[in-house]
PDB file of C-alpha atoms in Angstrom:
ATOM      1  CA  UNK A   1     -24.014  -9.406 -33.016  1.00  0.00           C
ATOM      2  CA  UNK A   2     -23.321  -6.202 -31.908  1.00  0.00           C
ATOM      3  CA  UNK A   3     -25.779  -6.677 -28.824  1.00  0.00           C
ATOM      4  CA  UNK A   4     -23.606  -9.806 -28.031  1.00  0.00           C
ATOM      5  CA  UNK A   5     -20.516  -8.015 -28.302  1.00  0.00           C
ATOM      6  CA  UNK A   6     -21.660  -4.699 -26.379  1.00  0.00           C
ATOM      7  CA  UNK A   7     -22.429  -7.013 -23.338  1.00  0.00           C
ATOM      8  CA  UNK A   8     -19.373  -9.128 -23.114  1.00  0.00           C
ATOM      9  CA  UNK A   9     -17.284  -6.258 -22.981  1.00  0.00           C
ATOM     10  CA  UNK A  10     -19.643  -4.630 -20.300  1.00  0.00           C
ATOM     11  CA  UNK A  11     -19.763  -7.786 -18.095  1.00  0.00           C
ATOM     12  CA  UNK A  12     -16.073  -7.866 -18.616  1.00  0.00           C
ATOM     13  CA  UNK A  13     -15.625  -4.487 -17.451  1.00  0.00           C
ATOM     14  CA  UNK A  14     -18.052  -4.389 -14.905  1.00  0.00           C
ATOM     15  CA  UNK A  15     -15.952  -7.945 -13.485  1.00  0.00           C
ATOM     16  CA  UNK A  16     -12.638  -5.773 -13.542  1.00  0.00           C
ATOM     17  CA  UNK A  17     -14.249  -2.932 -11.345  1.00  0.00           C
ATOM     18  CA  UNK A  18     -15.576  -5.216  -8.373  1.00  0.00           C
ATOM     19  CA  UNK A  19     -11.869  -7.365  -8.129  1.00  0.00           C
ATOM     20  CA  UNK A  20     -10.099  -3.534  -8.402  1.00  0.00           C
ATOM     21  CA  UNK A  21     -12.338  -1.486  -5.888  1.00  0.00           C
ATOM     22  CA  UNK A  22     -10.611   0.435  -2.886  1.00  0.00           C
ATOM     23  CA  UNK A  23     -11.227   3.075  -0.770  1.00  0.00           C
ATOM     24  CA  UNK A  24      -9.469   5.584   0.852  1.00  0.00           C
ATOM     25  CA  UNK A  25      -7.545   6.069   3.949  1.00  0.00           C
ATOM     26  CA  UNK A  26      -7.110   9.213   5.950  1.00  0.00           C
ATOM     27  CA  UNK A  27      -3.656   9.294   8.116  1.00  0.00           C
ATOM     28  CA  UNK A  28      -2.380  12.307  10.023  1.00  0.00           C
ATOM     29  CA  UNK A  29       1.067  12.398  11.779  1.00  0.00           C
ATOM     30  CA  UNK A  30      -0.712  13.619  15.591  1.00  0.00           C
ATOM     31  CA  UNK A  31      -3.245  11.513  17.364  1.00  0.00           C
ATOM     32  CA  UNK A  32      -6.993  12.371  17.073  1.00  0.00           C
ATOM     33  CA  UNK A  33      -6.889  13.063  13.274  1.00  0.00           C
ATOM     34  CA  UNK A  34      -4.309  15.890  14.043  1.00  0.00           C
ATOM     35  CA  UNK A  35      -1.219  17.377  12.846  1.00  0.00           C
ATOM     36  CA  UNK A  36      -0.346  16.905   8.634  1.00  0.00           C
ATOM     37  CA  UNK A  37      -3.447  14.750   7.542  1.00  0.00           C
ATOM     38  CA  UNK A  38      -3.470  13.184   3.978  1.00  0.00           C
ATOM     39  CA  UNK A  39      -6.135  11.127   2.675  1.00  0.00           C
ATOM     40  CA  UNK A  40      -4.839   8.265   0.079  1.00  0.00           C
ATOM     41  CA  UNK A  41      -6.989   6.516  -2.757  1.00  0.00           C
ATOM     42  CA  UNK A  42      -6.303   2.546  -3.173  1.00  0.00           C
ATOM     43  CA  UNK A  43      -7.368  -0.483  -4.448  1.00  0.00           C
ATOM     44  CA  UNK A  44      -7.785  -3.100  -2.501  1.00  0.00           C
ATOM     45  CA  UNK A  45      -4.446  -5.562  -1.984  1.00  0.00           C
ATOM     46  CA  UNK A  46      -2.231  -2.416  -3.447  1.00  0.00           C
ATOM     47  CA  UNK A  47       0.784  -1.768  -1.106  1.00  0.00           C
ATOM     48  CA  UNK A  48       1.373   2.142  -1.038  1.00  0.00           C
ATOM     49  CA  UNK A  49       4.342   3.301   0.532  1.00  0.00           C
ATOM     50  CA  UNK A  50       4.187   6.445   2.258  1.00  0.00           C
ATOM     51  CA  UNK A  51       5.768   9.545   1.609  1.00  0.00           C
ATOM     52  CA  UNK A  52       8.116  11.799   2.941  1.00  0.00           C
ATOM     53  CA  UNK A  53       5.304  13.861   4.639  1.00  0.00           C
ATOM     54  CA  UNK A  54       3.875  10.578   6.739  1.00  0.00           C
ATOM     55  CA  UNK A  55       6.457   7.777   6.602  1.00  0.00           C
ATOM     56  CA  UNK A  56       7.441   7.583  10.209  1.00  0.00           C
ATOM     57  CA  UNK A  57       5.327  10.393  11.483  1.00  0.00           C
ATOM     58  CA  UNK A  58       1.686   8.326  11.641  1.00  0.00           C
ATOM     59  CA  UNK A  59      -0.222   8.627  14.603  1.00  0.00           C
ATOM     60  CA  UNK A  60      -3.712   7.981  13.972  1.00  0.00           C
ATOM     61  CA  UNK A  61      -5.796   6.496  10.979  1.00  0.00           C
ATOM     62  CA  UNK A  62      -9.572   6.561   9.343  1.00  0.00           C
ATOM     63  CA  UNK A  63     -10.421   4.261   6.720  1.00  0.00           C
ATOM     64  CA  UNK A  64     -13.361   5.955   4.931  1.00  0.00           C
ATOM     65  CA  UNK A  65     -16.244   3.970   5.178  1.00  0.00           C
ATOM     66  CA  UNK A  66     -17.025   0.371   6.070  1.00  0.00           C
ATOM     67  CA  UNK A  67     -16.016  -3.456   4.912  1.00  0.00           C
ATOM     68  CA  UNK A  68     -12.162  -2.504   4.469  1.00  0.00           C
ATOM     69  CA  UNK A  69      -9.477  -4.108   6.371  1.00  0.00           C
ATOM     70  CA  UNK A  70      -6.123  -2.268   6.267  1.00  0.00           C
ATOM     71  CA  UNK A  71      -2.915  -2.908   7.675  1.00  0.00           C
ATOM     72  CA  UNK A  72      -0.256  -0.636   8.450  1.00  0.00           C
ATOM     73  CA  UNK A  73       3.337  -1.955   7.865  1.00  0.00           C
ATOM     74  CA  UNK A  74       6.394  -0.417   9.785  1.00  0.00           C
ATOM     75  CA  UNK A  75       8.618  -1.049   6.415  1.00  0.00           C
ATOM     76  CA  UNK A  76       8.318  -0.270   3.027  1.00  0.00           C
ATOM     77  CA  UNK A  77       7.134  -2.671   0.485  1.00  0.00           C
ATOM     78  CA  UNK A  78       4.219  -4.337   3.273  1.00  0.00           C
ATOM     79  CA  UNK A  79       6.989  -6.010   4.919  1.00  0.00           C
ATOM     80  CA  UNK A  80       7.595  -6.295   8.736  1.00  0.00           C
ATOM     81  CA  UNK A  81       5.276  -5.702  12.023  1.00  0.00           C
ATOM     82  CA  UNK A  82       1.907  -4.299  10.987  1.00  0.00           C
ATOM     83  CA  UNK A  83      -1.224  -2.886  12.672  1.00  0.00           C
ATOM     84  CA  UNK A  84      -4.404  -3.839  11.060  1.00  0.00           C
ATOM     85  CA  UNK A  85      -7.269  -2.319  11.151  1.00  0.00           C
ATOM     86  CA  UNK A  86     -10.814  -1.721  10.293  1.00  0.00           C
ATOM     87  CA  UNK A  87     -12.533   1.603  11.633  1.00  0.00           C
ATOM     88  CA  UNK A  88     -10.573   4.792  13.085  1.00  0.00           C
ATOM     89  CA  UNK A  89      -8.540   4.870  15.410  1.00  0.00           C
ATOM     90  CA  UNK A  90      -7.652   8.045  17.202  1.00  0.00           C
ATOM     91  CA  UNK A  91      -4.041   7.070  18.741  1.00  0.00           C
ATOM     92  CA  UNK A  92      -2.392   3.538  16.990  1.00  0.00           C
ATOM     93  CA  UNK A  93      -0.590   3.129  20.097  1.00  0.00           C
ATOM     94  CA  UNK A  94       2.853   1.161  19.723  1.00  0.00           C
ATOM     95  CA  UNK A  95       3.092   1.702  15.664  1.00  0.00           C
ATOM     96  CA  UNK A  96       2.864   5.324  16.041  1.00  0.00           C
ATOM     97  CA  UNK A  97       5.778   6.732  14.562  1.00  0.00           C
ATOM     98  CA  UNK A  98       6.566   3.638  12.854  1.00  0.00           C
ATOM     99  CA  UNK A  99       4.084   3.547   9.545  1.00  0.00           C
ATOM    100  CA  UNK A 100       5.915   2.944   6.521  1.00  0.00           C
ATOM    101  CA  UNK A 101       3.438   1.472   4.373  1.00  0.00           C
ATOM    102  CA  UNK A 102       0.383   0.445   3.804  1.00  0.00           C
ATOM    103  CA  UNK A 103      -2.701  -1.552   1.861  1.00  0.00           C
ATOM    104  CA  UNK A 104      -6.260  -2.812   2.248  1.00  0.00           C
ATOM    105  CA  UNK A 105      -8.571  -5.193   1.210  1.00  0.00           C
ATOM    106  CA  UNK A 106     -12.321  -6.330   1.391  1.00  0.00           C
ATOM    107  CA  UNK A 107     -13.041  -7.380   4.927  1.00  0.00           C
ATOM    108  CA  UNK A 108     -15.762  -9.809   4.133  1.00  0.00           C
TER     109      UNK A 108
END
């Protein structure tokens, strides 16, 4: 019984960590990873607005690793114009100075 028990609850947890995995995501407010840099945990589908220290500032990104899409939203909450993204990117171009938010999810 306990056996049985023991791995439930393990397959259950085990379930919870794959749907809530992340990353992390590296912005700094120049371009060419530059300036104030801050790197961010998340899990994947969580909107994170930015801070004082980056919202409007963000010039250039670098999701940490591979298999992440993330988008970069010019308004808080994920709302409004967004850049997406998956793999650095030294200069975001139009969005640069824009960033407000943010969140990412699996890419496959």
């Amino acid at each position: 019984m306990f056996t049985k028990v023991f791995s439930t609850l393990f397959v259950i947890a085990a379930t919870t960590a794959v749907v809530s995995a992340g990353g992390r995501l590296t912005l700094c407010t120049d371009v060419n990873m530059t300036g104030h840099c801050e790197t961010i945990s998340y899990l994947n589908n969580e909107c994170i607005n930015l801070g004082s220290a980056l919202a409007n500032e963000v010039s250039s990104v670098d999701p940490e690793g591979d298999g992440h899409k993330c988008y970069l939203f010019v308004n808080a909450a994920c709302q409004g114009d967004h850049f997406d993204f998956t793999k650095h990117h030294d200069d975001i171009g139009v969005y640069e100075d824009r960033a407000n938010s943010f969140y990412c999810n699996n890419a496959n």
